[in-house]
Amino acid sequence: MEKFELTILGCGSALPTTRHFATSQVINLRDKLYMIDCGEGAQLQLRRSHLKCSRLNRIFISHLHGDHCFGLIGLISTFNLLGRTATLHVHAPEKFGPQLRDQLDFFCKGMDFSVEFHPIDTTRHALIYEDRSLSVYSIPLRHRIECSGFLFKEKATRPHIRRDMIDFYRIPISEINNIKNGKDWMTEEGTLVPHSMLTTPSAPPRTYAYCSDTCYLPELAALVQDVDLLFHEATFLHQDLKRAQETFHTTALQAATLARDSHAKKLCIGHFSARYEDEQPLLEEACSVFPQTILAKENLLIPI
Amino acid sequence: MEKFELTILGCGSALPTTRHFATSQVINLRDKLYMIDCGEGAQLQLRRSHLKCSRLNRIFISHLHGDHCFGLIGLISTFNLLGRTATLHVHAPEKFGPQLRDQLDFFCKGMDFSVEFHPIDTTRHALIYEDRSLSVYSIPLRHRIECSGFLFKEKATRPHIRRDMIDFYRIPISEINNIKNGKDWMTEEGTLVPHSMLTTPSAPPRTYAYCSDTCYLPELAALVQDVDLLFHEATFLHQDLKRAQETFHTTALQAATLARDSHAKKLCIGHFSARYEDEQPLLEEACSVFPQTILAKENLLIPI
C-alpha cells in the first residue's frame, strides 16, 4: 500500500505548556508532504521529524488564532535560508492574505521562491485543491472566528496486474499500461478477456479528516462519513462542557460521538487544554463511546 | 549580593537545529525580568525556565531578523490569555513599531494590556531605559541590517550600616535611613562622625553587555570596558572567517579578543551556526585567547 501517513508536530492548544507544541501536523502521501496548521515551533518540530522540507509545497491553515499560524513566517524564512526555489502554496481564510503579504514584505524581502496564497471560503464544503493523488475539501467548522477543517481524499491508484494471467494469455509488455488503465484484451481466437480478469483492484482510496478548532457539530458526521482517520479536537473533558461551549471547543465525549456517528475507522484526539496535566482521562472518556481512539502526541506517526 | 542573573532561553542562529532554540535570554535583576531578543519558541522556553511572566515588563529586541523577534507575537498573545494587565514595553529598532502594531491589531484585538513601543536609535551609544535599579544603554553594532547591543548597568545599592558603630555612638534607629543615604552623625560632644565610618560600601554595581548580531568591532572594547559578563555572538570558527565577514558575524577568536581587550570578567559565547554539531572547538578557540569563556546553552543560568 502506498504511503499515507500523519505526523503530529504539535497538539497543544492556545496556552503553551512544557508538554506540547502548538498545533501543526504533516500528511505524507506518497512522499509528498502537506502541512495542516503551523503553530509556533512547527519548523523546529519539522526538523526533528526528519520529514524532508523540500517535499512540502502546500500548507493549509484552519483559522487565524496564533496557536495555528504563528509558526508560518519562521518556517518560510527558514525555507529561504535553505535555498528553496519552489513555490510554496498557503491555503487559509481570506483575510490572512494581506497580513501574510505584509509580513513577507517586511521580514523576507528578496526571497528566491514565491508564496502563493489561496483563500478558503470557510462557510462551504468544497474542493479546494487537487493533484494526481489527492483531493482536499474544506469542512465548515464553527469557532470564535472563521475556521475550516480539511478532508484529504486519496485518489484511487490503478489496479495491479495479475502476472499469472498476463503469462497465460501471452500479453505483450507494451499492452500492460493500457490494461492497467482499463482496456480489455482480445485473444488471437477472438475471445474478449475483460481487464478485471487481468488485474486485482488496488486498495480502496483512503481519507483523512481534520476538524479543529470547533464546537461539537453533529452535522459533520455526514461530511466525514467513513473516514479512515478522523482527527478531532478534544480540548476539554465533558465535565467542562460549559467552558467548551463558551469557547467554541469540543469535549472528548463529543469528539468520540462524532467519530461513532460518522463511522470513522479511527479517531485521534488532540488540541488539549493546558489545564489537563494528565490526558488519560480524555482518552478514557472518548474510548467509552468510540474505542478506536488514540491520543495525539508530538512526533507520533499514524499510518492512515 | 542581590540577584543579577542571566538565563539563556535560546542561543542558536538563523537556521533551526534540534540542538538550539532561536535567540532569547532573560536578565533577572532583583526579581525584575528583562528579556533580550525573542526568537521563535521563546515563550515555550520561558515557560520551561519557571521564570515568572508577571515579572517581565520590558523586552529589548536587537534587530529585526526573524531568529531574534519571531517569538514576540506569540509571547504577547499568551500573556493576554494569562490575564496580563500590566503594560509591556518593547524596545526595538524604529521600523518595527508599525509592523508590531499591525500584527497586534490583526491577532490580538481587545487585549487587556497595552504594548508600548520604544524605538532604539541603533547608531548611538545612549541611555535607552532606566529605573531604580538599572540603566540600559544601546550599543551600536554592525550587521546586515540595523542592530543594537545592550549594556545593562546595575545601579549602586546603598551602603550597609555598621551595627558596631551605631551601637558605639548610640545612634537612634530613626537616623539609620539618613545615614544610609549619606548623612553624617554629630555626637552630643559636637564631634562629626562621617557616614563612611558608620557604613561599609555595598558591592560595586555589576554590568552585563549583550553583543549580537555583529561583525567583529574592536572599538566595542571601550563601550563594554570592565563588564562583569560579556555575551558576544560567536557564530563561526575562525577558520570560517571569510563566511563570518560576508554575513557580518563574529568568530569565536574575535569574540574572545574583544573580551580580553575590554577586560571583561567573563565571556559567554552563543548564536552558534547550525554547521557545528559540536561546539567544543568554538569554546577551545575562544579560551585560547580568553580563558574565562563559557558556551551558551539552553536553560543555562549565569550569575553576574
Coordinates of C-alpha atoms in Angstrom, one line a residue:
Chain A
M1 CA 0.0 0.0 0.0
E2 CA 1.3 3.4 -0.8
K3 CA 2.4 5.7 1.9
F4 CA -0.3 7.8 3.5
E5 CA 0.7 8.9 7.0
L6 CA 0.0 11.6 9.5
T7 CA 2.8 13.0 11.7
I8 CA 1.8 15.2 14.7
L9 CA 4.2 18.0 15.1
G10 CA 2.2 19.7 17.9
C11 CA -1.1 19.1 19.6
G12 CA -1.4 21.6 22.4
S13 CA -3.9 24.4 22.5
A14 CA -3.5 28.2 22.9
L15 CA -1.6 28.2 26.2
P16 CA 1.8 26.7 25.8
T17 CA 2.8 24.0 28.1
T18 CA 6.1 22.1 28.5
R19 CA 4.2 19.0 27.3
H20 CA 3.0 20.2 23.9
F21 CA 3.8 22.4 20.9
A22 CA 1.1 24.4 19.3
T23 CA -0.9 22.8 16.6
S24 CA 0.8 21.5 13.4
Q25 CA 0.7 18.3 11.5
V26 CA 2.0 16.9 8.3
I27 CA 0.4 14.5 5.9
N28 CA 2.8 12.3 3.9
L29 CA 1.0 10.9 0.8
R30 CA 3.3 9.0 -1.5
D31 CA 6.3 11.2 -0.3
K32 CA 4.6 14.5 -1.0
L33 CA 4.0 16.5 2.2
Y34 CA 1.1 18.6 3.1
M35 CA 1.1 20.6 6.3
I36 CA -2.0 21.4 8.3
D37 CA -1.7 24.4 10.6
C38 CA 1.6 25.9 11.6
G39 CA 1.7 27.0 15.2
E40 CA 4.9 28.4 16.8
G41 CA 7.7 25.9 16.8
A42 CA 6.4 23.9 13.8
Q43 CA 9.6 24.4 11.9
L44 CA 11.6 23.1 14.9
Q45 CA 9.3 20.0 15.1
L46 CA 9.5 19.5 11.4
R47 CA 13.3 19.5 11.7
R48 CA 13.1 16.9 14.5
S49 CA 10.7 14.7 12.4
H50 CA 13.2 14.2 9.6
L51 CA 10.5 14.9 7.1
K52 CA 12.0 16.5 4.1
C53 CA 11.2 20.2 3.8
S54 CA 11.8 20.1 0.0
R55 CA 8.8 17.7 -0.3
L56 CA 6.5 20.2 1.4
N57 CA 4.8 22.6 -1.1
R58 CA 1.4 23.2 0.4
I59 CA 0.2 24.4 3.8
F60 CA -3.4 24.5 5.0
I61 CA -4.3 26.9 7.8
S62 CA -7.6 26.2 9.5
H63 CA -8.0 29.6 11.2
L64 CA -6.1 32.7 12.4
H65 CA -5.6 32.1 16.0
G66 CA -2.0 32.3 16.8
D67 CA -1.5 28.8 18.0
H68 CA -2.4 27.6 14.5
C69 CA -0.4 30.1 12.4
F70 CA 2.4 31.9 14.3
G71 CA 5.0 29.4 13.1
L72 CA 4.4 30.2 9.4
I73 CA 6.6 33.2 9.0
G74 CA 9.6 31.4 10.7
L75 CA 9.0 28.3 8.5
I76 CA 9.0 30.4 5.4
S77 CA 12.2 32.3 6.4
T78 CA 14.0 29.1 7.1
F79 CA 12.9 27.6 3.7
N80 CA 14.5 30.7 2.2
L81 CA 17.8 30.2 4.1
L82 CA 17.8 26.6 3.0
G83 CA 17.8 27.8 -0.6
R84 CA 14.3 26.8 -1.6
T85 CA 13.2 27.9 -5.1
A86 CA 9.8 26.0 -5.4
T87 CA 6.7 28.0 -4.9
L88 CA 5.0 27.4 -1.5
H89 CA 1.2 27.4 -1.5
V90 CA -0.7 28.6 1.5
H91 CA -4.4 28.0 1.8
A92 CA -6.0 30.0 4.6
P93 CA -9.0 32.1 5.4
E94 CA -9.2 35.1 3.1
K95 CA -8.1 37.9 5.4
F96 CA -4.8 36.2 6.2
G97 CA -3.7 37.1 2.6
P98 CA -2.8 40.7 3.1
Q99 CA -1.4 40.1 6.6
L100 CA 0.9 37.4 5.3
R101 CA 2.0 39.6 2.4
D102 CA 2.9 42.4 4.9
Q103 CA 5.0 40.1 7.0
L104 CA 6.8 38.6 4.0
D105 CA 7.5 42.1 2.6
F106 CA 8.9 43.2 6.0
F107 CA 10.9 40.1 7.0
C108 CA 11.6 38.2 3.9
K109 CA 12.5 40.6 1.2
G110 CA 14.2 39.2 -1.9
M111 CA 13.3 35.6 -1.3
D112 CA 14.2 33.1 -4.0
F113 CA 10.8 31.5 -4.0
S114 CA 7.2 32.7 -4.2
V115 CA 4.5 32.2 -1.6
E116 CA 1.2 31.8 -3.3
F117 CA -1.9 32.5 -1.3
H118 CA -5.2 30.6 -1.8
P119 CA -8.2 31.9 0.1
I120 CA -10.5 29.4 1.7
D121 CA -14.2 30.0 1.9
T122 CA -14.8 28.8 5.5
T123 CA -18.6 28.7 5.0
R124 CA -18.5 25.9 2.4
H125 CA -17.7 22.3 2.0
A126 CA -15.9 22.5 -1.3
L127 CA -12.9 21.1 -3.3
I128 CA -10.0 23.5 -2.5
Y129 CA -7.1 21.6 -4.0
E130 CA -6.4 18.5 -6.1
D131 CA -3.4 16.9 -7.8
R132 CA -2.8 13.4 -9.3
S133 CA -3.0 11.6 -6.0
L134 CA -5.2 13.8 -3.8
S135 CA -8.3 15.9 -3.4
V136 CA -8.6 18.3 -0.4
Y137 CA -12.0 19.6 0.6
S138 CA -12.8 22.3 3.1
I139 CA -15.1 21.5 6.1
P140 CA -17.0 24.4 7.5
L141 CA -16.4 24.5 11.3
R142 CA -17.8 26.7 14.0
H143 CA -15.4 28.5 16.2
R144 CA -14.9 32.0 17.7
I145 CA -13.5 33.2 14.3
E146 CA -14.0 31.7 10.9
C147 CA -12.5 28.3 10.7
S148 CA -12.2 25.4 8.2
G149 CA -11.4 21.8 8.7
F150 CA -9.9 19.7 5.9
L151 CA -10.8 16.4 4.2
F152 CA -7.9 14.7 2.5
K153 CA -9.1 12.1 -0.1
E154 CA -6.6 9.9 -1.7
K155 CA -7.3 9.3 -5.4
A156 CA -7.6 5.7 -6.5
T157 CA -4.4 4.1 -7.8
R158 CA -4.6 1.9 -10.9
P159 CA -5.3 -1.8 -10.4
H160 CA -2.4 -4.3 -10.0
I161 CA -1.6 -6.5 -13.0
R162 CA -2.0 -10.3 -12.5
R163 CA 1.3 -11.7 -13.7
D164 CA -0.2 -15.2 -14.0
M165 CA -3.0 -14.0 -16.4
I166 CA -0.6 -12.0 -18.5
D167 CA 1.6 -15.0 -18.9
F168 CA -1.3 -17.3 -19.6
Y169 CA -2.6 -15.1 -22.4
R170 CA 0.9 -14.2 -23.5
I171 CA 0.0 -10.5 -23.5
P172 CA 3.0 -8.3 -24.7
I173 CA 4.5 -5.9 -22.2
S174 CA 3.6 -3.0 -24.4
E175 CA -0.1 -3.6 -23.6
I176 CA 0.2 -3.7 -19.8
N177 CA -0.2 0.0 -19.3
N178 CA -3.4 0.0 -21.4
I179 CA -4.8 -2.8 -19.3
K180 CA -3.9 -1.0 -16.1
N181 CA -5.9 1.9 -17.5
G182 CA -8.9 -0.3 -18.1
K183 CA -8.5 -1.8 -21.5
D184 CA -9.7 -5.4 -22.1
W185 CA -7.7 -8.0 -24.1
M186 CA -8.7 -9.7 -27.3
T187 CA -7.1 -13.2 -27.8
E188 CA -6.0 -14.4 -31.2
E189 CA -9.1 -16.6 -31.2
G190 CA -11.2 -13.5 -30.8
T191 CA -12.2 -14.1 -27.1
L192 CA -12.5 -10.9 -25.1
V193 CA -10.8 -11.1 -21.7
P194 CA -12.1 -8.2 -19.5
H195 CA -9.4 -6.2 -17.8
S196 CA -10.9 -7.1 -14.5
M197 CA -9.8 -10.7 -15.0
L198 CA -6.3 -9.5 -15.8
T199 CA -5.9 -7.3 -12.7
T200 CA -6.7 -7.1 -9.0
P201 CA -8.2 -3.9 -7.7
S202 CA -5.9 -1.5 -5.9
A203 CA -6.5 -0.7 -2.3
P204 CA -9.6 1.5 -1.8
P205 CA -8.7 5.1 -1.6
R206 CA -8.2 6.4 2.0
T207 CA -9.4 9.5 3.6
Y208 CA -8.3 11.7 6.5
A209 CA -10.4 14.4 8.1
Y210 CA -9.0 17.3 10.3
C211 CA -11.5 19.1 12.5
S212 CA -10.0 21.7 14.7
D213 CA -11.0 24.2 16.2
T214 CA -14.7 23.8 16.5
C215 CA -17.6 23.4 18.8
Y216 CA -19.4 20.0 18.5
L217 CA -21.2 19.9 15.2
P218 CA -23.2 16.6 14.8
E219 CA -23.9 17.5 11.2
L220 CA -20.2 17.0 10.4
A221 CA -20.8 13.2 10.5
A222 CA -22.2 13.4 7.0
L223 CA -19.2 15.2 5.7
V224 CA -16.6 13.0 7.2
Q225 CA -18.5 9.7 6.8
D226 CA -16.4 6.6 6.7
V227 CA -13.1 8.4 7.0
D228 CA -10.1 6.1 7.8
L229 CA -8.8 8.6 10.3
L230 CA -10.6 11.4 12.0
F231 CA -8.5 14.0 13.8
H232 CA -10.9 15.9 16.1
E233 CA -10.1 18.5 18.7
A234 CA -11.0 17.4 22.2
T235 CA -9.9 20.5 24.1
F236 CA -11.9 19.6 27.2
L237 CA -13.3 16.8 29.3
H238 CA -17.1 16.6 29.2
Q239 CA -17.2 17.7 32.9
D240 CA -16.0 21.1 31.5
L241 CA -18.7 21.2 28.8
K242 CA -19.8 24.7 29.8
R243 CA -16.3 26.0 29.2
A244 CA -16.1 24.1 25.9
Q245 CA -19.4 25.7 24.8
E246 CA -18.3 29.2 25.8
T247 CA -15.0 28.9 23.9
F248 CA -16.4 27.0 20.9
H249 CA -14.5 23.9 21.6
T250 CA -15.4 20.2 21.8
T251 CA -15.2 17.7 24.6
A252 CA -13.6 14.3 24.3
L253 CA -17.0 12.7 24.6
Q254 CA -18.4 14.8 21.8
A255 CA -15.4 14.1 19.5
A256 CA -15.9 10.4 20.1
T257 CA -19.7 10.7 19.4
L258 CA -18.9 12.3 16.1
A259 CA -16.4 9.5 15.2
R260 CA -19.0 6.9 16.1
D261 CA -21.8 8.6 14.1
S262 CA -19.6 9.2 11.0
H263 CA -18.4 5.5 11.1
A264 CA -14.8 6.6 11.2
K265 CA -12.3 3.8 11.4
K266 CA -10.1 5.5 13.9
L267 CA -10.2 8.7 15.9
C268 CA -7.2 10.8 17.0
I269 CA -8.0 13.5 19.6
G270 CA -5.8 16.5 20.3
H271 CA -5.7 20.2 21.0
F272 CA -5.6 19.5 24.7
S273 CA -6.3 22.3 27.1
A274 CA -3.3 23.2 29.2
R275 CA -5.4 22.5 32.3
Y276 CA -5.0 18.8 32.0
E277 CA -1.6 17.6 33.1
D278 CA -2.7 14.0 32.5
E279 CA -4.6 13.3 29.3
Q280 CA -5.5 9.8 30.1
P281 CA -9.0 10.8 31.3
L282 CA -9.6 12.4 27.9
L283 CA -8.7 9.2 26.2
E284 CA -10.8 7.1 28.5
E285 CA -13.8 9.4 28.1
A286 CA -13.5 9.1 24.3
C287 CA -13.0 5.4 24.3
S288 CA -16.2 4.9 26.3
V289 CA -18.1 5.9 23.2
F290 CA -15.6 5.1 20.4
P291 CA -12.9 2.6 21.4
Q292 CA -10.7 3.1 18.4
T293 CA -9.4 6.4 19.8
I294 CA -5.8 7.4 20.3
L295 CA -4.3 10.5 21.9
A296 CA -2.3 12.8 19.7
K297 CA 1.3 13.3 20.8
E298 CA 4.3 15.2 19.5
N299 CA 6.2 13.2 16.9
L300 CA 3.5 10.5 16.7
L301 CA 3.3 8.9 13.3
I302 CA -0.1 7.4 12.3
P303 CA -0.5 5.3 9.2
I304 CA -3.8 6.0 7.5
Chain B
M1 CA 24.5 40.2 47.0
E2 CA 21.3 41.0 45.3
K3 CA 20.1 38.8 42.4
F4 CA 21.5 39.6 39.0
E5 CA 21.3 36.6 36.7
L6 CA 21.2 35.8 33.0
T7 CA 19.1 32.9 31.8
I8 CA 19.7 31.7 28.2
L9 CA 16.4 30.7 26.6
G10 CA 17.9 30.1 23.1
C11 CA 21.3 30.5 21.6
G12 CA 21.1 29.1 18.1
S13 CA 21.4 31.2 14.9
A14 CA 19.0 31.7 12.0
L15 CA 18.8 28.0 10.9
P16 CA 16.9 26.0 13.4
T17 CA 18.6 22.8 14.7
T18 CA 17.4 20.2 17.1
R19 CA 20.1 21.4 19.5
H20 CA 19.1 25.1 19.9
F21 CA 16.2 27.4 20.1
A22 CA 16.5 30.8 18.4
T23 CA 18.0 33.7 20.3
S24 CA 16.3 34.9 23.5
Q25 CA 17.6 35.5 27.0
V26 CA 16.3 36.9 30.3
I27 CA 18.0 39.1 32.8
N28 CA 16.8 38.8 36.4
L29 CA 17.8 41.8 38.4
R30 CA 16.3 41.8 41.9
D31 CA 13.4 39.7 40.7
K32 CA 12.5 42.0 37.9
L33 CA 12.9 40.4 34.5
Y34 CA 14.1 42.0 31.2
M35 CA 14.1 39.9 28.0
I36 CA 16.7 40.4 25.3
D37 CA 15.5 39.2 21.9
C38 CA 12.6 36.9 21.4
G39 CA 13.1 34.3 18.7
E40 CA 10.5 31.7 17.9
G41 CA 9.9 29.4 20.9
A42 CA 11.0 32.0 23.5
Q43 CA 7.6 31.7 25.2
L44 CA 8.0 27.9 25.4
Q45 CA 11.5 28.2 26.9
L46 CA 10.3 30.9 29.3
R47 CA 7.6 28.5 30.5
R48 CA 10.3 25.8 30.9
S49 CA 12.5 28.2 32.9
H50 CA 10.0 28.8 35.6
L51 CA 10.8 32.5 35.5
K52 CA 7.6 34.4 36.3
C53 CA 6.0 36.0 33.3
S54 CA 4.3 38.6 35.5
R55 CA 7.7 40.0 36.4
L56 CA 8.6 40.6 32.8
N57 CA 7.6 44.1 31.7
R58 CA 10.3 45.0 29.2
I59 CA 11.7 43.4 26.1
F60 CA 14.7 44.6 24.2
I61 CA 15.0 43.5 20.5
S62 CA 18.5 43.9 19.0
H63 CA 17.4 43.7 15.3
L64 CA 14.7 42.5 13.0
H65 CA 15.9 39.2 11.7
G66 CA 13.3 36.6 12.4
D67 CA 15.5 34.5 14.7
H68 CA 15.6 37.4 17.1
C69 CA 11.9 38.5 17.1
F70 CA 9.5 35.9 15.6
G71 CA 8.6 34.7 19.1
L72 CA 7.3 38.1 20.2
I73 CA 3.7 38.0 18.9
G74 CA 3.2 34.5 20.4
L75 CA 4.6 35.7 23.7
I76 CA 2.3 38.7 23.8
S77 CA -0.8 36.6 22.8
T78 CA 0.0 34.2 25.6
F79 CA 0.4 37.0 28.1
N80 CA -3.1 38.1 27.1
L81 CA -4.5 34.6 27.6
L82 CA -2.9 34.5 31.0
G83 CA -4.8 37.6 32.0
R84 CA -2.0 40.2 32.0
T85 CA -3.0 43.8 32.6
A86 CA 0.4 45.5 33.1
T87 CA 1.8 47.4 30.1
L88 CA 4.5 45.6 28.2
H89 CA 7.3 47.7 26.9
V90 CA 9.1 46.8 23.7
H91 CA 12.4 48.5 22.7
A92 CA 13.4 47.8 19.2
P93 CA 14.7 49.4 16.0
E94 CA 12.3 52.1 14.9
K95 CA 10.7 50.4 11.9
F96 CA 9.5 47.5 13.9
G97 CA 6.9 49.8 15.5
P98 CA 4.3 49.9 12.7
Q99 CA 4.9 46.2 11.9
L100 CA 4.3 45.1 15.5
R101 CA 1.2 47.4 15.7
D102 CA -0.2 45.7 12.5
Q103 CA 0.3 42.3 14.0
L104 CA -1.3 43.2 17.3
D105 CA -4.3 44.7 15.5
F106 CA -4.7 41.6 13.5
F107 CA -4.0 38.9 16.0
C108 CA -4.6 40.4 19.4
K109 CA -7.6 42.6 19.2
G110 CA -9.1 43.7 22.5
M111 CA -6.2 42.8 24.7
D112 CA -6.4 43.7 28.4
F113 CA -2.9 45.3 28.4
S114 CA -1.0 47.7 26.3
V115 CA 2.1 47.2 24.4
E116 CA 4.2 50.3 24.4
F117 CA 6.8 50.7 21.7
H118 CA 10.1 52.5 22.3
P119 CA 12.3 53.0 19.2
I120 CA 16.0 52.4 19.5
D121 CA 18.5 54.6 17.6
T122 CA 20.9 51.8 16.6
T123 CA 23.6 54.3 15.5
R124 CA 24.2 55.6 19.0
H125 CA 25.5 54.5 22.4
A126 CA 22.9 56.1 24.6
L127 CA 20.8 55.5 27.7
I128 CA 17.6 53.9 26.5
Y129 CA 16.0 53.0 29.8
E130 CA 16.4 53.4 33.5
D131 CA 14.7 52.6 36.7
R132 CA 15.6 52.5 40.3
S133 CA 18.0 49.6 40.0
L134 CA 19.2 49.6 36.4
S135 CA 20.3 51.7 33.4
V136 CA 20.2 50.2 29.9
Y137 CA 22.4 51.6 27.1
S138 CA 22.3 50.8 23.4
I139 CA 25.5 49.6 21.8
P140 CA 25.8 50.3 18.1
L141 CA 26.6 47.1 16.3
R142 CA 27.3 46.4 12.6
H143 CA 25.2 43.7 10.9
R144 CA 23.4 43.3 7.6
I145 CA 20.6 45.3 9.0
E146 CA 20.5 47.9 11.7
C147 CA 21.3 46.3 15.0
S148 CA 21.9 47.3 18.6
G149 CA 23.5 45.6 21.5
F150 CA 22.6 46.4 25.1
L151 CA 24.6 47.3 28.2
F152 CA 22.8 46.6 31.5
K153 CA 24.3 48.6 34.4
E154 CA 23.1 47.9 37.8
K155 CA 22.7 51.0 40.0
A156 CA 24.6 51.1 43.2
T157 CA 22.7 50.0 46.3
R158 CA 23.0 52.0 49.5
P159 CA 25.9 51.1 51.8
H160 CA 25.5 48.7 54.7
I161 CA 25.1 50.0 58.2
R162 CA 27.9 49.1 60.7
R163 CA 26.0 47.8 63.6
D164 CA 29.0 48.2 65.9
M165 CA 29.4 51.8 65.1
I166 CA 25.7 52.6 65.5
D167 CA 25.8 50.9 69.0
F168 CA 29.0 52.7 69.9
Y169 CA 27.7 56.2 69.1
R170 CA 24.2 55.2 70.4
I171 CA 22.6 56.5 67.2
P172 CA 18.8 56.2 67.2
I173 CA 17.1 53.9 64.7
S174 CA 15.3 56.8 63.2
E175 CA 18.6 58.2 61.9
I176 CA 19.7 55.0 60.1
N177 CA 17.9 55.7 56.9
N178 CA 19.5 59.1 56.7
I179 CA 23.0 57.7 57.3
K180 CA 22.4 55.0 54.6
N181 CA 21.6 57.9 52.3
G182 CA 24.9 59.7 53.1
K183 CA 24.2 61.8 56.1
D184 CA 27.0 62.2 58.8
W185 CA 26.4 62.0 62.5
M186 CA 27.0 64.7 65.1
T187 CA 27.7 63.4 68.6
E188 CA 26.4 65.2 71.7
E189 CA 30.0 66.4 72.2
G190 CA 29.9 68.1 68.8
T191 CA 32.2 65.6 67.0
L192 CA 31.3 64.9 63.4
V193 CA 31.4 61.2 62.5
P194 CA 31.4 60.9 58.7
H195 CA 28.8 58.4 57.4
S196 CA 31.7 56.5 55.7
M197 CA 32.8 55.5 59.2
L198 CA 29.3 54.3 60.0
T199 CA 28.8 52.1 56.9
T200 CA 30.6 49.7 54.7
P201 CA 30.2 50.2 51.0
S202 CA 27.8 48.0 49.1
A203 CA 29.0 45.6 46.5
P204 CA 30.2 47.5 43.4
P205 CA 27.4 47.7 40.7
R206 CA 27.6 45.0 38.1
T207 CA 27.3 45.2 34.4
Y208 CA 26.2 42.9 31.6
A209 CA 26.8 43.5 27.9
Y210 CA 24.9 41.8 25.0
C211 CA 26.5 42.0 21.6
S212 CA 24.7 40.1 18.9
D213 CA 24.5 40.0 15.8
T214 CA 27.6 41.9 14.6
C215 CA 30.8 41.6 12.8
Y216 CA 33.9 42.0 14.9
L217 CA 34.1 45.6 16.1
P218 CA 37.4 46.2 18.1
E219 CA 36.1 49.6 19.1
L220 CA 33.3 48.0 21.2
A221 CA 36.0 47.3 23.8
A222 CA 35.8 50.9 25.0
L223 CA 32.0 50.7 25.4
V224 CA 31.9 47.4 27.3
Q225 CA 35.0 48.0 29.3
D226 CA 35.3 46.0 32.6
V227 CA 31.9 44.4 32.2
D228 CA 31.2 41.5 34.6
L229 CA 29.7 39.4 31.9
L230 CA 30.0 39.9 28.1
F231 CA 27.7 37.9 25.9
H232 CA 29.1 38.0 22.4
E233 CA 28.0 36.1 19.3
A234 CA 30.5 33.7 18.0
T235 CA 28.6 32.3 15.0
F236 CA 31.7 30.9 13.4
L237 CA 35.1 29.3 14.0
H238 CA 38.0 31.5 12.9
Q239 CA 38.7 29.0 10.0
D240 CA 35.4 30.3 8.6
L241 CA 36.4 33.9 8.9
K242 CA 35.5 34.7 5.3
R243 CA 32.0 33.5 5.8
A244 CA 31.8 35.5 9.1
Q245 CA 32.8 38.6 7.3
E246 CA 30.4 38.1 4.4
T247 CA 27.5 37.6 6.8
F248 CA 28.6 40.3 9.3
H249 CA 29.1 37.8 12.1
T250 CA 32.0 37.2 14.5
T251 CA 34.3 34.2 15.1
A252 CA 35.0 32.7 18.5
L253 CA 38.5 34.0 18.3
Q254 CA 37.3 37.6 17.7
A255 CA 34.7 37.4 20.4
A256 CA 37.4 36.3 22.9
T257 CA 39.8 39.1 21.6
L258 CA 37.1 41.6 22.4
A259 CA 36.5 40.1 25.8
R260 CA 40.3 40.3 26.5
D261 CA 40.6 43.9 25.2
S262 CA 37.6 45.1 27.2
H263 CA 38.9 43.4 30.4
A264 CA 35.6 41.6 30.8
K265 CA 35.5 39.3 33.8
K266 CA 33.7 36.6 31.9
L267 CA 32.6 35.8 28.3
C268 CA 29.7 33.8 27.2
I269 CA 29.6 32.9 23.5
G270 CA 26.5 32.0 21.6
H271 CA 24.5 32.3 18.4
F272 CA 26.2 29.3 17.0
S273 CA 26.0 28.4 13.3
A274 CA 23.9 25.3 12.6
R275 CA 27.0 23.9 10.8
Y276 CA 28.8 23.0 14.0
E277 CA 27.3 19.9 15.6
D278 CA 30.0 20.0 18.2
E279 CA 30.6 23.4 19.8
Q280 CA 33.6 22.4 21.8
P281 CA 36.0 23.7 19.2
L282 CA 34.3 27.2 19.4
L283 CA 34.9 27.1 23.2
E284 CA 38.5 26.0 22.8
E285 CA 39.3 28.6 20.2
A286 CA 37.9 31.4 22.5
C287 CA 39.6 30.0 25.6
S288 CA 43.0 30.2 23.8
V289 CA 42.6 34.0 23.9
F290 CA 40.3 34.5 26.9
P291 CA 40.2 31.5 29.3
Q292 CA 37.1 32.8 31.2
T293 CA 34.8 31.8 28.4
I294 CA 31.8 29.6 28.6
L295 CA 29.4 28.3 25.9
A296 CA 25.8 29.5 26.0
K297 CA 23.3 26.7 26.3
E298 CA 19.5 26.5 26.6
N299 CA 18.3 26.9 30.2
L300 CA 21.8 27.9 31.4
L301 CA 21.6 30.3 34.3
I302 CA 24.7 32.5 34.8
P303 CA 25.0 34.7 37.9
I304 CA 26.5 38.1 37.0

